[in-house]
């Protein structure tokens, strides 16, 4: 009769799992009506989160650009704020980013305005592993 007991335990476990799954399922079913309301909500809130900004700040510290990838509007400005124990600079990679060339900073900030759409890659000439990308659209 021990097999019957273990079968009963198994059934109990399955039932418990079923409750858990049902719990998750109800969470999903609550999301289902949301797309309708989310689409109307995104019409007003999306521009602040998804649309590219006209001004973006990139921090230069801890031997890294952060965020390493930013997106701005055409005519937008990126400001790099340098604050690290090591000196850094911003230097464009490739033809598209030729004009991107900052002085070397340990503390300070430097801005560049991007008037042409495109993807601009850059690095720190002192630490070539430090890289970043500016997308202008
Ligand atoms: Cu550097």
PDB file of N, CA and C in Angstrom, residues 8-115:
ATOM      1  N   UNK A   8      -0.554   9.162  -3.742  1.00  0.00           N
ATOM      2  CA  UNK A   8      -1.396  10.223  -3.158  1.00  0.00           C
ATOM      3  C   UNK A   8      -0.544  11.479  -2.896  1.00  0.00           C
ATOM      4  N   UNK A   9       0.712  11.239  -2.445  1.00  0.00           N
ATOM      5  CA  UNK A   9       1.618  12.379  -2.231  1.00  0.00           C
ATOM      6  C   UNK A   9       1.871  13.087  -3.548  1.00  0.00           C
ATOM      7  N   UNK A  10       2.073  12.265  -4.590  1.00  0.00           N
ATOM      8  CA  UNK A  10       2.346  12.844  -5.906  1.00  0.00           C
ATOM      9  C   UNK A  10       1.170  13.705  -6.373  1.00  0.00           C
ATOM     10  N   UNK A  11      -0.028  13.162  -6.160  1.00  0.00           N
ATOM     11  CA  UNK A  11      -1.231  13.915  -6.554  1.00  0.00           C
ATOM     12  C   UNK A  11      -1.303  15.234  -5.792  1.00  0.00           C
ATOM     13  N   UNK A  12      -0.956  15.148  -4.492  1.00  0.00           N
ATOM     14  CA  UNK A  12      -0.994  16.372  -3.684  1.00  0.00           C
ATOM     15  C   UNK A  12       0.000  17.401  -4.218  1.00  0.00           C
ATOM     16  N   UNK A  13       1.212  16.893  -4.598  1.00  0.00           N
ATOM     17  CA  UNK A  13       2.215  17.812  -5.110  1.00  0.00           C
ATOM     18  C   UNK A  13       1.758  18.433  -6.430  1.00  0.00           C
ATOM     19  N   UNK A  14       1.160  17.590  -7.266  1.00  0.00           N
ATOM     20  CA  UNK A  14       0.682  18.115  -8.549  1.00  0.00           C
ATOM     21  C   UNK A  14      -0.400  19.173  -8.333  1.00  0.00           C
ATOM     22  N   UNK A  15      -1.244  18.907  -7.341  1.00  0.00           N
ATOM     23  CA  UNK A  15      -2.303  19.861  -7.049  1.00  0.00           C
ATOM     24  C   UNK A  15      -1.700  21.185  -6.588  1.00  0.00           C
ATOM     25  N   UNK A  16      -0.651  21.069  -5.732  1.00  0.00           N
ATOM     26  CA  UNK A  16       0.008  22.282  -5.256  1.00  0.00           C
ATOM     27  C   UNK A  16       0.636  23.028  -6.421  1.00  0.00           C
ATOM     28  N   UNK A  17       1.265  22.267  -7.341  1.00  0.00           N
ATOM     29  CA  UNK A  17       1.873  22.888  -8.509  1.00  0.00           C
ATOM     30  C   UNK A  17       0.814  23.538  -9.367  1.00  0.00           C
ATOM     31  N   UNK A  18      -0.341  22.866  -9.428  1.00  0.00           N
ATOM     32  CA  UNK A  18      -1.431  23.430 -10.209  1.00  0.00           C
ATOM     33  C   UNK A  18      -1.886  24.759  -9.648  1.00  0.00           C
ATOM     34  N   UNK A  19      -1.895  24.856  -8.329  1.00  0.00           N
ATOM     35  CA  UNK A  19      -2.282  26.123  -7.696  1.00  0.00           C
ATOM     36  C   UNK A  19      -1.277  27.208  -8.052  1.00  0.00           C
ATOM     37  N   UNK A  20       0.039  26.819  -8.016  1.00  0.00           N
ATOM     38  CA  UNK A  20       1.083  27.790  -8.356  1.00  0.00           C
ATOM     39  C   UNK A  20       0.940  28.261  -9.793  1.00  0.00           C
ATOM     40  N   UNK A  21       0.686  27.266 -10.688  1.00  0.00           N
ATOM     41  CA  UNK A  21       0.539  27.628 -12.097  1.00  0.00           C
ATOM     42  C   UNK A  21      -0.675  28.520 -12.295  1.00  0.00           C
ATOM     43  N   UNK A  22      -1.755  28.172 -11.546  1.00  0.00           N
ATOM     44  CA  UNK A  22      -2.964  28.982 -11.651  1.00  0.00           C
ATOM     45  C   UNK A  22      -2.670  30.399 -11.178  1.00  0.00           C
ATOM     46  N   UNK A  23      -1.816  30.497 -10.152  1.00  0.00           N
ATOM     47  CA  UNK A  23      -1.440  31.819  -9.649  1.00  0.00           C
ATOM     48  C   UNK A  23      -0.737  32.617 -10.718  1.00  0.00           C
ATOM     49  N   UNK A  24       0.207  31.956 -11.429  1.00  0.00           N
ATOM     50  CA  UNK A  24       0.918  32.638 -12.506  1.00  0.00           C
ATOM     51  C   UNK A  24      -0.041  32.977 -13.627  1.00  0.00           C
ATOM     52  N   UNK A  25      -0.962  32.011 -13.884  1.00  0.00           N
ATOM     53  CA  UNK A  25      -1.888  32.206 -14.990  1.00  0.00           C
ATOM     54  C   UNK A  25      -2.769  33.419 -14.781  1.00  0.00           C
ATOM     55  N   UNK A  26      -3.203  33.622 -13.546  1.00  0.00           N
ATOM     56  CA  UNK A  26      -4.062  34.772 -13.296  1.00  0.00           C
ATOM     57  C   UNK A  26      -3.284  36.062 -13.489  1.00  0.00           C
ATOM     58  N   UNK A  27      -1.958  35.999 -13.177  1.00  0.00           N
ATOM     59  CA  UNK A  27      -1.128  37.175 -13.403  1.00  0.00           C
ATOM     60  C   UNK A  27      -1.062  37.499 -14.877  1.00  0.00           C
ATOM     61  N   UNK A  28      -0.953  36.442 -15.707  1.00  0.00           N
ATOM     62  CA  UNK A  28      -0.898  36.672 -17.151  1.00  0.00           C
ATOM     63  C   UNK A  28      -2.220  37.190 -17.684  1.00  0.00           C
ATOM     64  N   UNK A  29      -3.316  36.608 -17.139  1.00  0.00           N
ATOM     65  CA  UNK A  29      -4.618  37.000 -17.655  1.00  0.00           C
ATOM     66  C   UNK A  29      -4.915  38.459 -17.303  1.00  0.00           C
ATOM     67  N   UNK A  30      -4.304  38.947 -16.201  1.00  0.00           N
ATOM     68  CA  UNK A  30      -4.494  40.356 -15.868  1.00  0.00           C
ATOM     69  C   UNK A  30      -3.772  41.246 -16.874  1.00  0.00           C
ATOM     70  N   UNK A  31      -2.694  40.681 -17.471  1.00  0.00           N
ATOM     71  CA  UNK A  31      -1.940  41.486 -18.437  1.00  0.00           C
ATOM     72  C   UNK A  31      -2.674  41.573 -19.769  1.00  0.00           C
ATOM     73  N   UNK A  32      -3.496  40.559 -20.054  1.00  0.00           N
ATOM     74  CA  UNK A  32      -4.114  40.505 -21.374  1.00  0.00           C
ATOM     75  C   UNK A  32      -4.912  41.754 -21.724  1.00  0.00           C
ATOM     76  N   UNK A  33      -5.737  42.265 -20.808  1.00  0.00           N
ATOM     77  CA  UNK A  33      -6.483  43.473 -21.197  1.00  0.00           C
ATOM     78  C   UNK A  33      -5.605  44.719 -21.266  1.00  0.00           C
ATOM     79  N   UNK A  34      -4.393  44.638 -20.711  1.00  0.00           N
ATOM     80  CA  UNK A  34      -3.553  45.830 -20.627  1.00  0.00           C
ATOM     81  C   UNK A  34      -3.136  46.452 -21.960  1.00  0.00           C
ATOM     82  N   UNK A  35      -2.757  45.617 -22.986  1.00  0.00           N
ATOM     83  CA  UNK A  35      -2.305  46.249 -24.232  1.00  0.00           C
ATOM     84  C   UNK A  35      -3.225  47.329 -24.750  1.00  0.00           C
ATOM     85  N   UNK A  36      -4.536  47.148 -24.540  1.00  0.00           N
ATOM     86  CA  UNK A  36      -5.482  48.165 -24.991  1.00  0.00           C
ATOM     87  C   UNK A  36      -5.281  49.467 -24.230  1.00  0.00           C
ATOM     88  N   UNK A  37      -5.139  49.340 -22.891  1.00  0.00           N
ATOM     89  CA  UNK A  37      -4.948  50.541 -22.093  1.00  0.00           C
ATOM     90  C   UNK A  37      -3.520  51.060 -22.232  1.00  0.00           C
ATOM     91  N   UNK A  38      -2.551  50.107 -22.411  1.00  0.00           N
ATOM     92  CA  UNK A  38      -1.154  50.514 -22.524  1.00  0.00           C
ATOM     93  C   UNK A  38      -0.925  51.322 -23.793  1.00  0.00           C
ATOM     94  N   UNK A  39      -1.624  50.927 -24.884  1.00  0.00           N
ATOM     95  CA  UNK A  39      -1.417  51.635 -26.146  1.00  0.00           C
ATOM     96  C   UNK A  39      -1.913  53.075 -26.041  1.00  0.00           C
ATOM     97  N   UNK A  40      -2.990  53.261 -25.288  1.00  0.00           N
ATOM     98  CA  UNK A  40      -3.475  54.635 -25.129  1.00  0.00           C
ATOM     99  C   UNK A  40      -2.561  55.398 -24.181  1.00  0.00           C
ATOM    100  N   UNK A  41      -2.027  54.679 -23.160  1.00  0.00           N
ATOM    101  CA  UNK A  41      -1.141  55.346 -22.206  1.00  0.00           C
ATOM    102  C   UNK A  41       0.191  55.700 -22.866  1.00  0.00           C
ATOM    103  N   UNK A  42       0.691  54.785 -23.748  1.00  0.00           N
ATOM    104  CA  UNK A  42       1.991  55.030 -24.369  1.00  0.00           C
ATOM    105  C   UNK A  42       1.934  56.234 -25.292  1.00  0.00           C
ATOM    106  N   UNK A  43       0.742  56.565 -25.763  1.00  0.00           N
ATOM    107  CA  UNK A  43       0.629  57.723 -26.630  1.00  0.00           C
ATOM    108  C   UNK A  43       1.054  58.996 -25.927  1.00  0.00           C
ATOM    109  N   UNK A  44       0.877  59.039 -24.607  1.00  0.00           N
ATOM    110  CA  UNK A  44       1.226  60.255 -23.882  1.00  0.00           C
ATOM    111  C   UNK A  44       2.550  60.114 -23.140  1.00  0.00           C
ATOM    112  N   UNK A  45       2.903  58.863 -22.693  1.00  0.00           N
ATOM    113  CA  UNK A  45       4.095  58.713 -21.864  1.00  0.00           C
ATOM    114  C   UNK A  45       5.326  58.279 -22.642  1.00  0.00           C
ATOM    115  N   UNK A  46       5.151  57.698 -23.832  1.00  0.00           N
ATOM    116  CA  UNK A  46       6.288  57.176 -24.574  1.00  0.00           C
ATOM    117  C   UNK A  46       7.336  58.228 -24.938  1.00  0.00           C
ATOM    118  N   UNK A  47       6.927  59.417 -25.369  1.00  0.00           N
ATOM    119  CA  UNK A  47       7.934  60.394 -25.804  1.00  0.00           C
ATOM    120  C   UNK A  47       9.004  60.667 -24.760  1.00  0.00           C
ATOM    121  N   UNK A  48       8.662  60.598 -23.475  1.00  0.00           N
ATOM    122  CA  UNK A  48       9.647  60.907 -22.454  1.00  0.00           C
ATOM    123  C   UNK A  48      10.609  59.743 -22.241  1.00  0.00           C
ATOM    124  N   UNK A  49      10.186  58.515 -22.577  1.00  0.00           N
ATOM    125  CA  UNK A  49      11.046  57.372 -22.305  1.00  0.00           C
ATOM    126  C   UNK A  49      11.713  56.829 -23.562  1.00  0.00           C
ATOM    127  N   UNK A  50      10.967  56.696 -24.666  1.00  0.00           N
ATOM    128  CA  UNK A  50      11.495  56.036 -25.849  1.00  0.00           C
ATOM    129  C   UNK A  50      12.096  57.009 -26.866  1.00  0.00           C
ATOM    130  N   UNK A  51      11.518  58.154 -27.023  1.00  0.00           N
ATOM    131  CA  UNK A  51      11.994  59.085 -28.038  1.00  0.00           C
ATOM    132  C   UNK A  51      13.381  59.600 -27.678  1.00  0.00           C
ATOM    133  N   UNK A  52      14.254  59.774 -28.683  1.00  0.00           N
ATOM    134  CA  UNK A  52      15.594  60.286 -28.397  1.00  0.00           C
ATOM    135  C   UNK A  52      15.540  61.689 -27.813  1.00  0.00           C
ATOM    136  N   UNK A  53      16.457  61.985 -26.926  1.00  0.00           N
ATOM    137  CA  UNK A  53      16.518  63.277 -26.276  1.00  0.00           C
ATOM    138  C   UNK A  53      17.387  64.224 -27.097  1.00  0.00           C
ATOM    139  N   UNK A  54      17.217  65.508 -26.866  1.00  0.00           N
ATOM    140  CA  UNK A  54      18.059  66.481 -27.552  1.00  0.00           C
ATOM    141  C   UNK A  54      19.327  66.773 -26.763  1.00  0.00           C
ATOM    142  N   UNK A  55      19.370  66.338 -25.523  1.00  0.00           N
ATOM    143  CA  UNK A  55      20.566  66.522 -24.705  1.00  0.00           C
ATOM    144  C   UNK A  55      20.764  65.304 -23.815  1.00  0.00           C
ATOM    145  N   UNK A  56      21.955  64.730 -23.883  1.00  0.00           N
ATOM    146  CA  UNK A  56      22.244  63.521 -23.125  1.00  0.00           C
ATOM    147  C   UNK A  56      23.604  63.687 -22.452  1.00  0.00           C
ATOM    148  N   UNK A  57      23.709  63.177 -21.236  1.00  0.00           N
ATOM    149  CA  UNK A  57      24.975  63.227 -20.518  1.00  0.00           C
ATOM    150  C   UNK A  57      25.566  61.827 -20.394  1.00  0.00           C
ATOM    151  N   UNK A  58      26.849  61.718 -20.705  1.00  0.00           N
ATOM    152  CA  UNK A  58      27.564  60.453 -20.539  1.00  0.00           C
ATOM    153  C   UNK A  58      28.610  60.655 -19.445  1.00  0.00           C
ATOM    154  N   UNK A  59      28.542  59.842 -18.429  1.00  0.00           N
ATOM    155  CA  UNK A  59      29.535  59.931 -17.357  1.00  0.00           C
ATOM    156  C   UNK A  59      30.802  59.191 -17.770  1.00  0.00           C
ATOM    157  N   UNK A  60      31.930  59.775 -17.420  1.00  0.00           N
ATOM    158  CA  UNK A  60      33.211  59.137 -17.701  1.00  0.00           C
ATOM    159  C   UNK A  60      33.892  58.913 -16.364  1.00  0.00           C
ATOM    160  N   UNK A  61      33.707  57.721 -15.828  1.00  0.00           N
ATOM    161  CA  UNK A  61      34.333  57.370 -14.561  1.00  0.00           C
ATOM    162  C   UNK A  61      34.499  55.859 -14.474  1.00  0.00           C
ATOM    163  N   UNK A  62      35.270  55.435 -13.507  1.00  0.00           N
ATOM    164  CA  UNK A  62      35.543  54.002 -13.339  1.00  0.00           C
ATOM    165  C   UNK A  62      35.997  53.351 -14.643  1.00  0.00           C
ATOM    166  N   UNK A  63      36.815  54.097 -15.392  1.00  0.00           N
ATOM    167  CA  UNK A  63      37.394  53.576 -16.634  1.00  0.00           C
ATOM    168  C   UNK A  63      36.337  53.143 -17.639  1.00  0.00           C
ATOM    169  N   UNK A  64      35.241  53.899 -17.695  1.00  0.00           N
ATOM    170  CA  UNK A  64      34.193  53.528 -18.641  1.00  0.00           C
ATOM    171  C   UNK A  64      33.326  54.736 -18.985  1.00  0.00           C
ATOM    172  N   UNK A  65      32.724  54.679 -20.168  1.00  0.00           N
ATOM    173  CA  UNK A  65      31.686  55.627 -20.547  1.00  0.00           C
ATOM    174  C   UNK A  65      30.349  55.008 -20.147  1.00  0.00           C
ATOM    175  N   UNK A  66      29.541  55.758 -19.415  1.00  0.00           N
ATOM    176  CA  UNK A  66      28.243  55.194 -19.053  1.00  0.00           C
ATOM    177  C   UNK A  66      27.142  56.248 -19.136  1.00  0.00           C
ATOM    178  N   UNK A  67      26.061  55.977 -19.852  1.00  0.00           N
ATOM    179  CA  UNK A  67      25.914  54.737 -20.630  1.00  0.00           C
ATOM    180  C   UNK A  67      26.828  54.747 -21.846  1.00  0.00           C
ATOM    181  N   UNK A  68      27.251  53.569 -22.254  1.00  0.00           N
ATOM    182  CA  UNK A  68      28.196  53.472 -23.367  1.00  0.00           C
ATOM    183  C   UNK A  68      27.511  53.716 -24.698  1.00  0.00           C
ATOM    184  N   UNK A  69      26.189  53.623 -24.712  1.00  0.00           N
ATOM    185  CA  UNK A  69      25.444  53.832 -25.951  1.00  0.00           C
ATOM    186  C   UNK A  69      24.283  54.785 -25.687  1.00  0.00           C
ATOM    187  N   UNK A  70      24.262  55.899 -26.410  1.00  0.00           N
ATOM    188  CA  UNK A  70      23.179  56.866 -26.234  1.00  0.00           C
ATOM    189  C   UNK A  70      22.585  57.223 -27.592  1.00  0.00           C
ATOM    190  N   UNK A  71      21.352  57.696 -27.559  1.00  0.00           N
ATOM    191  CA  UNK A  71      20.662  58.110 -28.783  1.00  0.00           C
ATOM    192  C   UNK A  71      20.137  59.529 -28.582  1.00  0.00           C
ATOM    193  N   UNK A  72      20.388  60.384 -29.561  1.00  0.00           N
ATOM    194  CA  UNK A  72      19.902  61.758 -29.487  1.00  0.00           C
ATOM    195  C   UNK A  72      19.244  62.141 -30.802  1.00  0.00           C
ATOM    196  N   UNK A  73      18.538  63.243 -30.763  1.00  0.00           N
ATOM    197  CA  UNK A  73      17.909  63.757 -31.974  1.00  0.00           C
ATOM    198  C   UNK A  73      18.957  64.496 -32.808  1.00  0.00           C
ATOM    199  N   UNK A  74      18.651  64.679 -34.102  1.00  0.00           N
ATOM    200  CA  UNK A  74      19.525  65.469 -34.964  1.00  0.00           C
ATOM    201  C   UNK A  74      19.609  66.893 -34.406  1.00  0.00           C
ATOM    202  N   UNK A  75      20.811  67.384 -34.270  1.00  0.00           N
ATOM    203  CA  UNK A  75      21.008  68.695 -33.670  1.00  0.00           C
ATOM    204  C   UNK A  75      21.155  68.624 -32.164  1.00  0.00           C
ATOM    205  N   UNK A  76      21.115  67.414 -31.622  1.00  0.00           N
ATOM    206  CA  UNK A  76      21.226  67.220 -30.180  1.00  0.00           C
ATOM    207  C   UNK A  76      22.671  67.273 -29.717  1.00  0.00           C
ATOM    208  N   UNK A  77      22.811  67.423 -28.412  1.00  0.00           N
ATOM    209  CA  UNK A  77      24.143  67.587 -27.829  1.00  0.00           C
ATOM    210  C   UNK A  77      24.415  66.492 -26.804  1.00  0.00           C
ATOM    211  N   UNK A  78      25.597  65.925 -26.889  1.00  0.00           N
ATOM    212  CA  UNK A  78      26.045  64.978 -25.869  1.00  0.00           C
ATOM    213  C   UNK A  78      27.112  65.666 -25.027  1.00  0.00           C
ATOM    214  N   UNK A  79      26.942  65.602 -23.720  1.00  0.00           N
ATOM    215  CA  UNK A  79      27.924  66.170 -22.800  1.00  0.00           C
ATOM    216  C   UNK A  79      28.597  65.034 -22.040  1.00  0.00           C
ATOM    217  N   UNK A  80      29.905  64.971 -22.125  1.00  0.00           N
ATOM    218  CA  UNK A  80      30.658  63.980 -21.372  1.00  0.00           C
ATOM    219  C   UNK A  80      31.140  64.641 -20.089  1.00  0.00           C
ATOM    220  N   UNK A  81      30.824  64.018 -18.959  1.00  0.00           N
ATOM    221  CA  UNK A  81      31.259  64.533 -17.662  1.00  0.00           C
ATOM    222  C   UNK A  81      32.367  63.641 -17.120  1.00  0.00           C
ATOM    223  N   UNK A  82      33.550  64.187 -17.108  1.00  0.00           N
ATOM    224  CA  UNK A  82      34.731  63.431 -16.690  1.00  0.00           C
ATOM    225  C   UNK A  82      34.915  63.559 -15.189  1.00  0.00           C
ATOM    226  N   UNK A  83      35.056  62.439 -14.528  1.00  0.00           N
ATOM    227  CA  UNK A  83      35.339  62.452 -13.106  1.00  0.00           C
ATOM    228  C   UNK A  83      35.942  61.108 -12.726  1.00  0.00           C
ATOM    229  N   UNK A  84      37.241  61.010 -12.887  1.00  0.00           N
ATOM    230  CA  UNK A  84      37.910  59.741 -12.597  1.00  0.00           C
ATOM    231  C   UNK A  84      39.319  60.029 -12.112  1.00  0.00           C
ATOM    232  N   UNK A  85      39.939  59.045 -11.513  1.00  0.00           N
ATOM    233  CA  UNK A  85      41.317  59.226 -11.059  1.00  0.00           C
ATOM    234  C   UNK A  85      42.283  59.210 -12.227  1.00  0.00           C
ATOM    235  N   UNK A  86      41.867  58.609 -13.336  1.00  0.00           N
ATOM    236  CA  UNK A  86      42.692  58.576 -14.540  1.00  0.00           C
ATOM    237  C   UNK A  86      42.166  59.595 -15.546  1.00  0.00           C
ATOM    238  N   UNK A  87      43.056  60.185 -16.347  1.00  0.00           N
ATOM    239  CA  UNK A  87      42.604  61.114 -17.383  1.00  0.00           C
ATOM    240  C   UNK A  87      41.989  60.374 -18.562  1.00  0.00           C
ATOM    241  N   UNK A  88      40.994  60.996 -19.157  1.00  0.00           N
ATOM    242  CA  UNK A  88      40.328  60.382 -20.306  1.00  0.00           C
ATOM    243  C   UNK A  88      40.042  61.446 -21.362  1.00  0.00           C
ATOM    244  N   UNK A  89      39.673  60.968 -22.539  1.00  0.00           N
ATOM    245  CA  UNK A  89      39.252  61.860 -23.613  1.00  0.00           C
ATOM    246  C   UNK A  89      38.270  61.116 -24.498  1.00  0.00           C
ATOM    247  N   UNK A  90      37.634  61.871 -25.386  1.00  0.00           N
ATOM    248  CA  UNK A  90      36.688  61.296 -26.347  1.00  0.00           C
ATOM    249  C   UNK A  90      37.274  61.493 -27.734  1.00  0.00           C
ATOM    250  N   UNK A  91      37.448  60.415 -28.462  1.00  0.00           N
ATOM    251  CA  UNK A  91      37.999  60.499 -29.810  1.00  0.00           C
ATOM    252  C   UNK A  91      37.189  59.613 -30.738  1.00  0.00           C
ATOM    253  N   UNK A  92      36.669  60.207 -31.811  1.00  0.00           N
ATOM    254  CA  UNK A  92      35.834  59.468 -32.744  1.00  0.00           C
ATOM    255  C   UNK A  92      36.614  58.402 -33.491  1.00  0.00           C
ATOM    256  N   UNK A  93      35.892  57.349 -33.875  1.00  0.00           N
ATOM    257  CA  UNK A  93      36.464  56.265 -34.674  1.00  0.00           C
ATOM    258  C   UNK A  93      35.828  56.313 -36.056  1.00  0.00           C
ATOM    259  N   UNK A  94      36.644  56.345 -37.090  1.00  0.00           N
ATOM    260  CA  UNK A  94      36.117  56.298 -38.453  1.00  0.00           C
ATOM    261  C   UNK A  94      35.740  57.667 -38.991  1.00  0.00           C
ATOM    262  N   UNK A  95      35.421  57.717 -40.276  1.00  0.00           N
ATOM    263  CA  UNK A  95      35.148  58.983 -40.956  1.00  0.00           C
ATOM    264  C   UNK A  95      33.980  59.733 -40.347  1.00  0.00           C
ATOM    265  N   UNK A  96      32.910  59.017 -40.011  1.00  0.00           N
ATOM    266  CA  UNK A  96      31.693  59.677 -39.520  1.00  0.00           C
ATOM    267  C   UNK A  96      31.970  60.475 -38.254  1.00  0.00           C
ATOM    268  N   UNK A  97      32.910  60.028 -37.443  1.00  0.00           N
ATOM    269  CA  UNK A  97      33.159  60.649 -36.147  1.00  0.00           C
ATOM    270  C   UNK A  97      34.443  61.461 -36.133  1.00  0.00           C
ATOM    271  N   UNK A  98      34.908  61.888 -37.316  1.00  0.00           N
ATOM    272  CA  UNK A  98      36.177  62.620 -37.422  1.00  0.00           C
ATOM    273  C   UNK A  98      36.218  63.859 -36.533  1.00  0.00           C
ATOM    274  N   UNK A  99      35.081  64.585 -36.445  1.00  0.00           N
ATOM    275  CA  UNK A  99      35.069  65.838 -35.697  1.00  0.00           C
ATOM    276  C   UNK A  99      35.028  65.647 -34.189  1.00  0.00           C
ATOM    277  N   UNK A 100      34.895  64.414 -33.786  1.00  0.00           N
ATOM    278  CA  UNK A 100      34.763  64.115 -32.357  1.00  0.00           C
ATOM    279  C   UNK A 100      36.156  63.973 -31.754  1.00  0.00           C
ATOM    280  N   UNK A 101      36.582  64.981 -31.030  1.00  0.00           N
ATOM    281  CA  UNK A 101      37.948  64.959 -30.502  1.00  0.00           C
ATOM    282  C   UNK A 101      38.058  65.923 -29.330  1.00  0.00           C
ATOM    283  N   UNK A 102      37.997  65.391 -28.144  1.00  0.00           N
ATOM    284  CA  UNK A 102      38.009  66.253 -26.969  1.00  0.00           C
ATOM    285  C   UNK A 102      39.426  66.392 -26.430  1.00  0.00           C
ATOM    286  N   UNK A 103      39.658  67.449 -25.649  1.00  0.00           N
ATOM    287  CA  UNK A 103      40.906  67.487 -24.878  1.00  0.00           C
ATOM    288  C   UNK A 103      40.912  66.360 -23.850  1.00  0.00           C
ATOM    289  N   UNK A 104      42.031  66.175 -23.198  1.00  0.00           N
ATOM    290  CA  UNK A 104      42.123  65.174 -22.138  1.00  0.00           C
ATOM    291  C   UNK A 104      41.684  65.801 -20.818  1.00  0.00           C
ATOM    292  N   UNK A 105      40.753  65.122 -20.162  1.00  0.00           N
ATOM    293  CA  UNK A 105      40.213  65.609 -18.892  1.00  0.00           C
ATOM    294  C   UNK A 105      40.439  64.585 -17.784  1.00  0.00           C
ATOM    295  N   UNK A 106      40.624  65.084 -16.568  1.00  0.00           N
ATOM    296  CA  UNK A 106      40.506  64.231 -15.394  1.00  0.00           C
ATOM    297  C   UNK A 106      39.193  64.603 -14.701  1.00  0.00           C
ATOM    298  N   UNK A 107      38.944  65.896 -14.615  1.00  0.00           N
ATOM    299  CA  UNK A 107      37.667  66.414 -14.135  1.00  0.00           C
ATOM    300  C   UNK A 107      37.242  67.523 -15.074  1.00  0.00           C
ATOM    301  N   UNK A 108      35.982  67.513 -15.436  1.00  0.00           N
ATOM    302  CA  UNK A 108      35.490  68.559 -16.320  1.00  0.00           C
ATOM    303  C   UNK A 108      34.446  67.998 -17.245  1.00  0.00           C
ATOM    304  N   UNK A 109      33.984  68.828 -18.161  1.00  0.00           N
ATOM    305  CA  UNK A 109      33.007  68.316 -19.108  1.00  0.00           C
ATOM    306  C   UNK A 109      33.229  68.902 -20.487  1.00  0.00           C
ATOM    307  N   UNK A 110      32.777  68.163 -21.462  1.00  0.00           N
ATOM    308  CA  UNK A 110      32.968  68.548 -22.853  1.00  0.00           C
ATOM    309  C   UNK A 110      31.728  68.126 -23.640  1.00  0.00           C
ATOM    310  N   UNK A 111      31.258  69.031 -24.501  1.00  0.00           N
ATOM    311  CA  UNK A 111      30.036  68.760 -25.248  1.00  0.00           C
ATOM    312  C   UNK A 111      30.306  68.752 -26.740  1.00  0.00           C
ATOM    313  N   UNK A 112      29.490  68.000 -27.449  1.00  0.00           N
ATOM    314  CA  UNK A 112      29.556  67.996 -28.904  1.00  0.00           C
ATOM    315  C   UNK A 112      28.132  67.935 -29.439  1.00  0.00           C
ATOM    316  N   UNK A 113      27.863  68.755 -30.440  1.00  0.00           N
ATOM    317  CA  UNK A 113      26.543  68.785 -31.067  1.00  0.00           C
ATOM    318  C   UNK A 113      26.587  68.019 -32.379  1.00  0.00           C
ATOM    319  N   UNK A 114      25.642  67.114 -32.548  1.00  0.00           N
ATOM    320  CA  UNK A 114      25.601  66.240 -33.727  1.00  0.00           C
ATOM    321  C   UNK A 114      24.510  66.723 -34.677  1.00  0.00           C
ATOM    322  N   UNK A 115      24.905  67.193 -35.849  1.00  0.00           N
ATOM    323  CA  UNK A 115      23.934  67.772 -36.789  1.00  0.00           C
ATOM    324  C   UNK A 115      23.588  66.833 -37.933  1.00  0.00           C
TER     325      UNK A 115
END
